[in-house]
Short mmCIF file of C-alpha atoms and ligand atoms in Angstrom, two decimals:
data_model
loop_
_atom_site.label_atom_id
_atom_site.label_comp_id
_atom_site.label_asym_id
_atom_site.label_seq_id
_atom_site.Cartn_x
_atom_site.Cartn_y
_atom_site.Cartn_z
CA MET A 1 -111.74 173.42 -64.64
CA LEU A 2 -112.26 177.10 -65.21
CA ILE A 3 -109.05 177.46 -67.36
CA GLU A 4 -110.12 174.54 -69.53
CA THR A 5 -113.64 175.97 -69.90
CA ILE A 6 -112.26 179.40 -71.09
CA ILE A 7 -109.85 177.62 -73.38
CA ALA A 8 -112.71 175.50 -74.83
CA ARG A 9 -114.87 178.40 -75.49
CA VAL A 10 -112.22 180.52 -77.15
CA VAL A 11 -111.03 177.64 -79.56
CA ARG A 12 -114.67 176.60 -80.42
CA TYR A 13 -115.58 180.23 -81.26
CA SER A 14 -112.38 180.81 -83.27
CA THR A 15 -112.92 177.55 -85.20
CA LEU A 16 -116.46 178.59 -86.07
CA SER A 17 -115.18 181.78 -87.58
CA SER A 18 -112.40 179.83 -89.42
CA PHE A 19 -115.08 177.78 -91.21
CA THR A 20 -117.21 180.72 -92.43
CA PHE A 21 -116.18 180.71 -96.07
CA ASP A 22 -115.59 183.83 -98.32
CA GLN A 23 -118.39 184.54 -100.61
CA ALA A 24 -117.33 183.66 -104.20
CA GLU A 25 -119.08 182.45 -107.27
CA LYS A 26 -116.31 180.03 -108.25
CA ILE A 27 -113.48 178.76 -106.32
CA THR A 28 -110.24 178.45 -108.22
CA ALA A 29 -107.65 175.97 -107.37
CA PRO A 30 -104.71 177.20 -105.20
CA LYS A 31 -101.40 177.99 -107.00
CA ALA A 32 -98.66 175.51 -106.33
CA PRO A 33 -96.15 176.80 -103.77
CA GLY A 34 -93.09 175.78 -105.61
CA LYS A 35 -91.83 173.44 -102.70
CA PRO A 36 -92.97 170.06 -101.61
CA ILE A 37 -95.88 170.03 -99.25
CA HIS A 38 -98.18 167.49 -97.71
CA LEU A 39 -101.21 165.66 -99.33
CA TYR A 40 -104.28 164.40 -97.42
CA VAL A 41 -106.53 162.02 -99.25
CA HIS A 42 -110.07 161.11 -97.99
CA ILE A 43 -111.73 157.76 -98.71
CA PRO A 44 -115.31 158.18 -97.17
CA PHE A 45 -116.75 154.60 -97.46
CA CYS A 46 -117.38 152.39 -94.48
CA LEU A 47 -119.06 148.97 -94.30
CA GLN A 48 -121.27 150.08 -91.42
CA LEU A 49 -121.30 153.41 -89.83
CA CYS A 50 -120.33 153.71 -86.08
CA PRO A 51 -122.80 155.68 -83.85
CA TYR A 52 -120.20 158.04 -82.27
CA CYS A 53 -118.44 158.96 -85.54
CA SER A 54 -118.64 162.56 -86.89
CA PHE A 55 -116.33 162.02 -89.88
CA HIS A 56 -117.29 162.47 -93.40
CA ARG A 57 -118.28 158.84 -94.17
CA VAL A 58 -120.92 157.06 -96.10
CA SER A 59 -122.25 153.54 -96.46
CA TYR A 60 -120.14 151.43 -98.86
CA GLU A 61 -121.61 150.65 -102.32
CA GLU A 62 -119.04 149.15 -104.63
CA GLU A 63 -120.03 150.76 -107.83
CA LEU A 64 -120.05 154.30 -106.33
CA ALA A 65 -116.76 153.49 -104.44
CA ARG A 66 -115.03 152.56 -107.69
CA ALA A 67 -116.32 155.66 -109.47
CA TYR A 68 -115.14 157.69 -106.57
CA PHE A 69 -111.55 156.26 -106.72
CA ARG A 70 -111.52 156.90 -110.50
CA ALA A 71 -112.43 160.54 -109.71
CA LEU A 72 -109.84 160.81 -106.98
CA ARG A 73 -107.11 159.76 -109.32
CA TYR A 74 -108.20 162.23 -111.80
CA GLU A 75 -108.08 165.00 -109.05
CA LEU A 76 -104.50 164.05 -108.11
CA GLU A 77 -103.55 164.37 -111.83
CA LEU A 78 -105.11 167.92 -111.93
CA TYR A 79 -102.99 168.87 -108.94
CA HIS A 80 -100.02 167.38 -110.73
CA HIS A 81 -100.73 169.48 -113.88
CA LEU A 82 -100.78 172.57 -111.56
CA GLY A 83 -97.18 171.75 -110.54
CA PHE A 84 -97.88 170.52 -106.98
CA LEU A 85 -95.12 168.46 -105.24
CA PHE A 86 -95.96 166.18 -102.20
CA GLU A 87 -93.30 164.93 -100.17
CA SER A 88 -95.75 163.16 -97.66
CA VAL A 89 -99.05 161.61 -98.06
CA TYR A 90 -101.78 160.62 -95.54
CA ILE A 91 -104.75 158.58 -96.59
CA GLY A 92 -107.58 158.70 -94.19
CA GLY A 93 -111.31 157.89 -94.02
CA GLY A 94 -113.73 156.44 -93.66
CA THR A 95 -111.91 153.18 -94.62
CA PRO A 96 -109.15 153.72 -97.14
CA THR A 97 -108.55 149.90 -97.48
CA ILE A 98 -112.19 149.16 -98.31
CA LEU A 99 -111.43 148.36 -102.08
CA LEU A 100 -107.67 147.10 -101.85
CA ASP A 101 -107.25 147.01 -105.64
CA GLU A 102 -108.39 150.64 -106.04
CA LEU A 103 -106.23 151.79 -103.30
CA VAL A 104 -103.32 150.13 -104.81
CA LYS A 105 -103.91 151.77 -108.04
CA THR A 106 -104.20 155.12 -106.34
CA LEU A 107 -100.90 154.49 -104.47
CA GLU A 108 -99.24 153.63 -107.66
CA LEU A 109 -100.40 156.83 -109.40
CA ILE A 110 -99.26 158.93 -106.29
CA ASN A 111 -95.89 157.30 -106.45
CA THR A 112 -95.50 157.91 -110.19
CA LEU A 113 -96.65 161.42 -110.08
CA PHE A 114 -95.19 162.66 -106.83
CA GLY A 115 -92.66 160.17 -105.51
CA PRO A 116 -93.35 161.05 -101.88
CA GLU A 117 -90.93 160.28 -99.09
CA ASN A 118 -93.49 158.73 -96.77
CA ILE A 119 -97.03 157.55 -97.09
CA SER A 120 -99.46 156.65 -94.31
CA VAL A 121 -102.78 154.78 -94.55
CA GLU A 122 -105.52 154.36 -92.08
CA THR A 123 -107.18 150.96 -91.81
CA ASN A 124 -110.03 149.27 -89.88
CA PRO A 125 -109.25 146.01 -87.86
CA ASP A 126 -111.08 143.65 -90.38
CA ARG A 127 -108.25 144.69 -92.91
CA LEU A 128 -105.40 144.37 -90.34
CA GLU A 129 -103.96 141.30 -91.97
CA LYS A 130 -100.45 140.49 -92.83
CA SER A 131 -101.22 140.16 -96.55
CA VAL A 132 -103.00 143.56 -96.60
CA LEU A 133 -100.05 145.35 -94.87
CA GLN A 134 -97.55 143.63 -97.17
CA THR A 135 -99.35 144.83 -100.12
CA LEU A 136 -99.42 148.34 -98.77
CA SER A 137 -95.67 148.10 -97.89
CA SER A 138 -94.93 147.07 -101.53
CA CYS A 139 -96.61 150.41 -102.54
CA GLY A 140 -94.33 152.41 -100.50
CA VAL A 141 -96.56 152.68 -97.31
CA GLN A 142 -94.45 152.97 -94.25
CA ARG A 143 -97.10 153.81 -91.63
CA VAL A 144 -100.46 152.14 -90.93
CA SER A 145 -102.89 153.37 -88.45
CA VAL A 146 -105.78 151.20 -87.17
CA GLY A 147 -108.81 152.29 -85.33
CA ILE A 148 -109.19 149.91 -82.31
CA GLN A 149 -110.91 152.40 -79.79
CA THR A 150 -111.27 149.99 -76.92
CA PHE A 151 -110.61 146.27 -76.24
CA ASN A 152 -113.45 146.10 -73.73
CA ASP A 153 -116.12 143.76 -75.14
CA SER A 154 -119.15 145.32 -73.48
CA LEU A 155 -118.06 148.75 -74.78
CA LEU A 156 -117.16 147.33 -78.29
CA ARG A 157 -120.80 145.85 -78.29
CA ARG A 158 -122.28 149.33 -77.30
CA ILE A 159 -120.35 151.13 -79.97
CA GLY A 160 -121.35 148.53 -82.64
CA ARG A 161 -117.82 147.29 -83.28
CA TYR A 162 -117.91 143.79 -81.64
CA GLU A 163 -120.05 142.23 -84.44
CA LYS A 164 -118.09 144.20 -87.08
CA TYR A 165 -114.47 143.69 -85.97
CA GLY A 166 -114.54 140.89 -83.16
CA SER A 167 -113.81 140.73 -79.56
CA GLY A 168 -111.08 142.55 -77.69
CA LYS A 169 -109.08 139.37 -77.63
CA GLU A 170 -109.53 139.00 -81.40
CA LEU A 171 -108.31 142.68 -81.93
CA GLU A 172 -105.38 141.97 -79.80
CA THR A 173 -104.36 138.88 -81.85
CA ARG A 174 -104.73 140.92 -85.16
CA ILE A 175 -102.36 143.66 -83.90
CA ARG A 176 -99.79 141.18 -82.55
CA GLN A 177 -99.86 139.32 -86.03
CA THR A 178 -99.21 142.37 -88.00
CA LEU A 179 -96.66 144.23 -85.85
CA GLY A 180 -93.29 144.63 -87.83
CA VAL A 181 -94.78 144.45 -91.42
CA VAL A 182 -94.62 148.20 -91.87
CA ASP A 183 -92.23 150.61 -90.16
CA THR A 184 -94.89 151.93 -87.79
CA LEU A 185 -98.13 150.51 -86.79
CA ASN A 186 -100.25 153.11 -84.90
CA VAL A 187 -103.16 152.05 -82.62
CA ASP A 188 -105.98 154.62 -82.30
CA MET A 189 -107.86 154.47 -79.01
CA ILE A 190 -110.72 156.52 -77.79
CA TYR A 191 -111.44 157.37 -74.04
CA ASN A 192 -114.31 159.06 -72.26
CA PHE A 193 -117.21 156.97 -73.89
CA PRO A 194 -120.40 157.18 -71.87
CA SER A 195 -120.38 154.21 -69.51
CA GLN A 196 -116.63 153.77 -69.67
CA ASN A 197 -114.99 153.87 -66.19
CA GLU A 198 -111.46 153.98 -64.99
CA ALA A 199 -110.96 150.32 -64.54
CA MET A 200 -112.17 149.71 -68.18
CA LEU A 201 -109.53 152.36 -69.39
CA ALA A 202 -106.88 150.83 -67.20
CA GLU A 203 -107.56 147.35 -68.59
CA ASP A 204 -107.26 148.78 -72.27
CA LEU A 205 -103.88 150.46 -71.22
CA GLU A 206 -102.69 147.05 -69.77
CA VAL A 207 -103.59 145.30 -73.12
CA LEU A 208 -101.41 147.98 -74.96
CA ALA A 209 -98.56 147.53 -72.47
CA ARG A 210 -98.60 143.84 -73.21
CA ILE A 211 -98.68 144.20 -77.15
CA LEU A 212 -96.45 147.35 -77.28
CA PRO A 213 -97.47 148.68 -80.72
CA ASP A 214 -95.10 151.16 -82.22
CA GLN A 215 -97.38 154.09 -81.53
CA ILE A 216 -100.62 154.74 -79.67
CA THR A 217 -102.98 157.66 -80.25
CA CYS A 218 -105.46 158.23 -77.47
CA TYR A 219 -108.27 160.62 -78.46
CA PRO A 220 -110.84 161.84 -76.19
CA LEU A 221 -114.32 161.14 -77.53
CA MET A 222 -115.14 163.90 -79.90
CA VAL A 223 -118.65 164.28 -81.18
CA SER A 224 -120.38 167.02 -83.12
CA ASP A 225 -123.62 168.51 -81.65
CA LEU A 226 -125.79 166.40 -84.03
CA THR A 227 -124.00 163.10 -83.26
CA ARG A 228 -124.23 163.92 -79.50
CA ARG A 229 -127.92 164.12 -79.63
CA GLU A 230 -128.09 160.88 -81.59
CA MET A 231 -125.73 159.05 -79.27
CA ARG A 232 -127.82 159.90 -76.27
CA SER A 233 -130.33 157.18 -77.34
CA THR A 234 -127.79 154.51 -78.15
CA LEU A 235 -124.64 154.98 -75.96
CA GLY A 236 -125.94 157.49 -73.41
CA LYS A 237 -125.15 161.02 -72.37
CA THR A 238 -121.55 162.31 -73.03
CA GLY A 239 -119.84 164.42 -70.47
CA LEU A 240 -116.48 165.87 -69.71
CA HIS A 241 -116.12 165.48 -65.97
CA SER A 242 -113.86 162.33 -66.28
CA GLU A 243 -111.92 163.49 -69.26
CA LYS A 244 -109.07 165.08 -67.31
CA ARG A 245 -108.78 162.24 -64.93
CA PHE A 246 -108.79 159.57 -67.82
CA TYR A 247 -105.99 161.67 -69.56
CA HIS A 248 -103.69 161.38 -66.52
CA THR A 249 -104.62 157.68 -66.22
CA ILE A 250 -103.29 157.23 -69.74
CA THR A 251 -100.05 159.34 -69.35
CA SER A 252 -99.26 157.64 -66.03
CA HIS A 253 -99.70 154.09 -67.54
CA LEU A 254 -97.62 154.77 -70.64
CA ALA A 255 -94.89 156.58 -68.81
CA GLY A 256 -91.67 154.58 -69.16
CA LEU A 257 -93.05 152.69 -72.17
CA TYR A 258 -93.73 155.39 -74.55
CA GLU A 259 -92.55 159.00 -75.17
CA PRO A 260 -95.21 161.60 -75.96
CA SER A 261 -94.94 162.75 -79.51
CA SER A 262 -97.97 165.04 -79.45
CA ALA A 263 -100.43 165.83 -76.59
CA TRP A 264 -102.42 162.54 -77.32
CA CYS A 265 -99.86 160.50 -79.34
CA PHE A 266 -97.29 158.33 -77.56
CA SER A 267 -94.32 156.63 -79.53
CA ARG A 268 -92.08 153.81 -78.69
CA SER A 269 -89.24 155.50 -80.64
CA GLY A 270 -88.82 159.31 -80.70
CA GLU A 271 -89.47 159.52 -84.51
CA SER A 272 -92.66 157.61 -85.26
CA MET A 273 -95.49 159.10 -87.27
CA ILE A 274 -97.58 161.71 -85.80
CA ASP A 275 -101.13 160.81 -86.70
CA GLU A 276 -102.14 164.55 -87.16
CA TYR A 277 -100.26 165.45 -90.33
CA ILE A 278 -101.39 169.17 -89.54
CA VAL A 279 -98.87 169.20 -86.67
CA SER A 280 -95.83 168.82 -88.80
CA THR A 281 -96.88 170.52 -92.10
CA ASP A 282 -97.55 174.18 -92.65
CA GLU A 283 -99.28 173.64 -95.98
CA TYR A 284 -101.29 170.69 -97.33
CA VAL A 285 -103.75 169.91 -100.05
CA GLY A 286 -106.91 167.93 -99.38
CA ALA A 287 -108.06 165.48 -102.20
CA GLY A 288 -111.40 163.63 -102.07
CA SER A 289 -114.85 164.48 -101.03
CA GLY A 290 -114.94 166.71 -97.74
CA ALA A 291 -111.15 167.07 -97.73
CA PHE A 292 -109.73 170.29 -96.46
CA GLY A 293 -106.45 171.88 -97.71
CA LEU A 294 -104.40 174.85 -96.29
CA VAL A 295 -102.36 176.51 -99.11
CA ASP A 296 -101.06 179.96 -99.37
CA GLY A 297 -102.83 181.35 -96.27
CA ALA A 298 -106.16 180.10 -97.24
CA ILE A 299 -108.42 176.89 -96.38
CA TYR A 300 -109.92 175.22 -99.39
CA ALA A 301 -112.75 172.68 -98.92
CA ASN A 302 -114.01 170.03 -101.45
CA THR A 303 -117.63 169.22 -101.74
CA PHE A 304 -119.23 166.68 -99.23
CA SER A 305 -121.70 165.50 -101.86
CA ILE A 306 -120.10 162.12 -103.31
CA GLU A 307 -122.01 162.33 -106.40
CA GLY A 308 -121.19 166.18 -106.90
CA TYR A 309 -117.56 165.27 -106.19
CA ILE A 310 -117.49 162.59 -109.11
CA ALA A 311 -119.52 164.80 -111.35
CA SER A 312 -117.10 167.75 -111.09
CA LEU A 313 -114.04 165.67 -111.93
CA GLU A 314 -115.92 163.98 -114.80
CA CYS A 315 -116.28 167.48 -116.20
CA GLY A 316 -112.49 168.10 -115.63
CA GLU A 317 -113.09 170.64 -112.76
CA PHE A 318 -111.64 170.77 -109.15
CA PRO A 319 -114.48 169.77 -106.80
CA LEU A 320 -113.80 172.83 -104.71
CA LYS A 321 -116.79 174.50 -102.88
CA GLY A 322 -115.33 176.70 -100.10
CA ARG A 323 -112.46 179.06 -99.54
CA LYS A 324 -111.43 181.15 -96.48
CA SER A 325 -108.39 183.35 -96.44
CA PHE A 326 -106.69 183.88 -93.17
CA SER A 327 -105.04 187.10 -91.79
CA ALA A 328 -101.43 186.82 -90.65
CA ARG A 329 -102.54 186.82 -87.11
CA GLU A 330 -105.07 184.03 -87.71
CA LEU A 331 -102.38 181.95 -89.35
CA ALA A 332 -99.99 182.59 -86.59
CA ARG A 333 -102.68 181.31 -84.10
CA TYR A 334 -102.95 178.39 -86.12
CA THR A 335 -99.19 177.60 -86.05
CA PHE A 336 -99.16 178.36 -82.29
CA LEU A 337 -102.02 175.75 -81.74
CA MET A 338 -100.66 173.07 -83.91
CA GLY A 339 -96.97 173.55 -83.18
CA LEU A 340 -97.49 173.13 -79.52
CA PHE A 341 -99.78 170.39 -80.05
CA GLY A 342 -96.73 168.60 -81.32
CA LEU A 343 -95.12 169.61 -77.82
CA ARG A 344 -92.75 172.45 -78.73
CA LEU A 345 -92.62 175.52 -80.94
CA ASP A 346 -89.37 176.97 -82.31
CA LEU A 347 -89.41 180.76 -81.69
CA ASP A 348 -86.83 181.68 -84.37
CA ALA A 349 -88.80 179.66 -86.95
CA PHE A 350 -91.95 181.42 -85.81
CA GLN A 351 -90.39 184.89 -86.23
CA GLU A 352 -88.73 183.93 -89.55
CA ARG A 353 -92.22 182.90 -90.97
CA TYR A 354 -94.41 185.76 -89.69
CA GLY A 355 -91.64 188.60 -89.60
CA LYS A 356 -92.79 189.38 -86.07
CA ASN A 357 -91.94 187.47 -82.83
CA LEU A 358 -94.48 185.63 -80.74
CA TRP A 359 -94.95 188.36 -78.22
CA CYS A 360 -95.75 190.91 -80.93
CA LEU A 361 -98.42 188.72 -82.74
CA LEU A 362 -99.88 186.65 -80.01
CA GLY A 363 -98.92 188.36 -76.67
CA ALA A 364 -102.20 187.75 -75.00
CA GLU A 365 -102.11 183.96 -75.76
CA TYR A 366 -98.38 183.64 -74.79
CA LEU A 367 -98.99 185.45 -71.47
CA PHE A 368 -102.16 183.45 -70.75
CA PHE A 369 -100.45 180.10 -70.95
CA LEU A 370 -97.35 181.29 -69.25
CA LEU A 371 -99.39 182.51 -66.35
CA THR A 372 -101.56 179.41 -66.17
CA GLY A 373 -98.48 177.14 -66.20
CA GLY A 374 -99.27 175.55 -69.55
CA ILE A 375 -95.98 176.43 -71.41
CA ARG A 376 -92.41 177.21 -70.52
CA ARG A 377 -89.49 178.69 -72.33
CA LYS A 378 -86.47 176.60 -72.98
CA SER A 379 -83.57 177.46 -75.18
CA GLY A 380 -85.05 179.20 -78.17
CA MET A 381 -88.21 177.12 -77.81
CA ILE A 382 -91.48 177.18 -75.98
CA GLU A 383 -92.76 173.78 -74.74
CA LEU A 384 -95.82 172.28 -73.04
CA THR A 385 -95.62 171.60 -69.41
CA GLU A 386 -97.50 168.46 -68.02
CA LYS A 387 -100.45 170.76 -67.30
CA GLY A 388 -100.30 172.33 -70.83
CA GLN A 389 -100.48 168.83 -72.32
CA TYR A 390 -103.97 168.55 -71.10
CA TYR A 391 -104.94 172.20 -72.01
CA TRP A 392 -103.85 171.26 -75.72
CA VAL A 393 -105.96 168.06 -75.58
CA VAL A 394 -108.91 170.40 -74.68
CA MET A 395 -107.98 172.83 -77.47
CA MET A 396 -107.73 170.07 -80.07
CA ARG A 397 -110.88 168.47 -78.84
CA GLU A 398 -112.71 171.69 -79.42
CA PHE A 399 -110.90 172.38 -82.76
CA PHE A 400 -111.79 168.94 -84.11
CA THR A 401 -115.44 169.25 -82.67
CA GLY A 402 -115.72 172.50 -84.44
CA VAL A 403 -114.56 170.97 -87.65
CA ASP A 404 -116.86 167.86 -87.06
CA ASN A 405 -119.76 170.25 -86.60
CA PHE A 406 -118.91 172.03 -89.80
CA ARG A 407 -118.83 168.58 -91.57
CA GLU A 408 -122.02 167.49 -90.03
CA LEU A 409 -123.74 170.50 -91.23
CA SER A 410 -122.23 170.16 -94.70
CA ARG A 411 -123.01 166.47 -94.96
CA THR A 412 -126.57 166.88 -93.84
CA THR A 413 -127.39 169.61 -96.19
CA ALA A 414 -125.31 168.06 -99.00
CA GLY A 415 -127.52 165.13 -98.01
CA VAL A 416 -126.01 162.59 -100.56
CA PRO A 417 -127.67 163.13 -102.89
CA CYS A 418 -126.98 166.83 -102.79
CA SER A 419 -130.04 168.90 -103.02
CA GLY A 420 -128.42 172.25 -103.75
CA GLY A 421 -130.37 174.58 -101.50
CA ASP A 422 -128.53 176.56 -98.91
CA ASP A 423 -125.45 174.37 -98.43
CA PRO A 424 -122.37 176.17 -98.55
CA LEU A 425 -120.51 173.15 -99.88
CA CYS A 426 -123.04 171.54 -102.07
S1 SF4 B 501 -115.33 155.18 -86.83
FE1 SF4 B 501 -114.20 154.64 -88.66
S2 SF4 B 501 -115.24 152.68 -89.18
FE2 SF4 B 501 -116.63 153.82 -87.88
S3 SF4 B 501 -118.03 155.06 -89.21
FE3 SF4 B 501 -116.27 156.33 -88.56
S4 SF4 B 501 -114.67 156.13 -90.23
FE4 SF4 B 501 -116.14 154.56 -90.39
#
């Protein structure tokens, strides 16, 4: 546990420093890198907000959502004018499928402007219908990811999803009825909820073993500090003491049925989608309110204020509100973290990218994980050991919690409506 605690602290600290933005009067858009990169698109609207969720999401209002989609399409056009090329697209939320006609128009524009090779879309169980997936498929979507979280009815009630999306049995039926419509159907699960025990988790895994979706992503519960405080009164106190045991329950249940494709993602075939596009892409643009991009060694962040986002684009301006440039060492650390989250890192590709080998740039990190048994060297690669897979779960949990804390702070101060004030992204 000591090693995991050290890892968690270091990642939490470095994530905090990564999201301290450079001081600048006005953020200009990044230059197009001259090669196809990845596009992340954020749709922040949800019909009802879940109590454990720290994403950038707001309650759905149709008029506002339609104005948002119009602004989003304009933002995509601005990137096209700058010469950006996108080979892959991930549309996340929120609930991207909340207004299917607007999503379809947006997908058509993406196809016309960029002609990406693959498109992934997140959805919620209420939109997990054959007709919806067929519509998405006809717009070039190959991969759909649905947030299920658990099949346990008492837990679904406690997290406010039973009334919204139905019982565990109904969720199971919806997945069965939609398997095979798109190339990959990914099911998102969450473990380590307060009051969840080993038997409940094992039952969830048994349901999955019966349905056999193309891919399963099992996230440990990740909550920002503010959400954690709020959750105490609804779901109970969160803790980490069971997380490692639960993770091993998951890997042992899925062994033989699924191959790991990242530290928390398991695929039926070796080449399914990986839910975290940041694993497989060095550079990406973030479009939509609260979206982040990483281009030319810098993080770019859009405003978290929905009205501010729409207003900027109505004035023909990028809604960028934060920028942070990284040193070569910080970028190398990011590549090390994300590459190994996808289980292995190519040492030659790393050296080619940074002009120095891993020892020179990240000797301390390399040595630490070799000595603690988290990584091993194998023919030009380093790869995660079984122990290392859990270390990376801890690191990614801390990384995303750090990002969630930043989002929470920015959303609270942006306040929707944005009050200006001290908010770095308002
Ligand atoms: S968990 Fe999903 S549905 Fe619930 S509030 Fe968050 S983004 Fe919306």
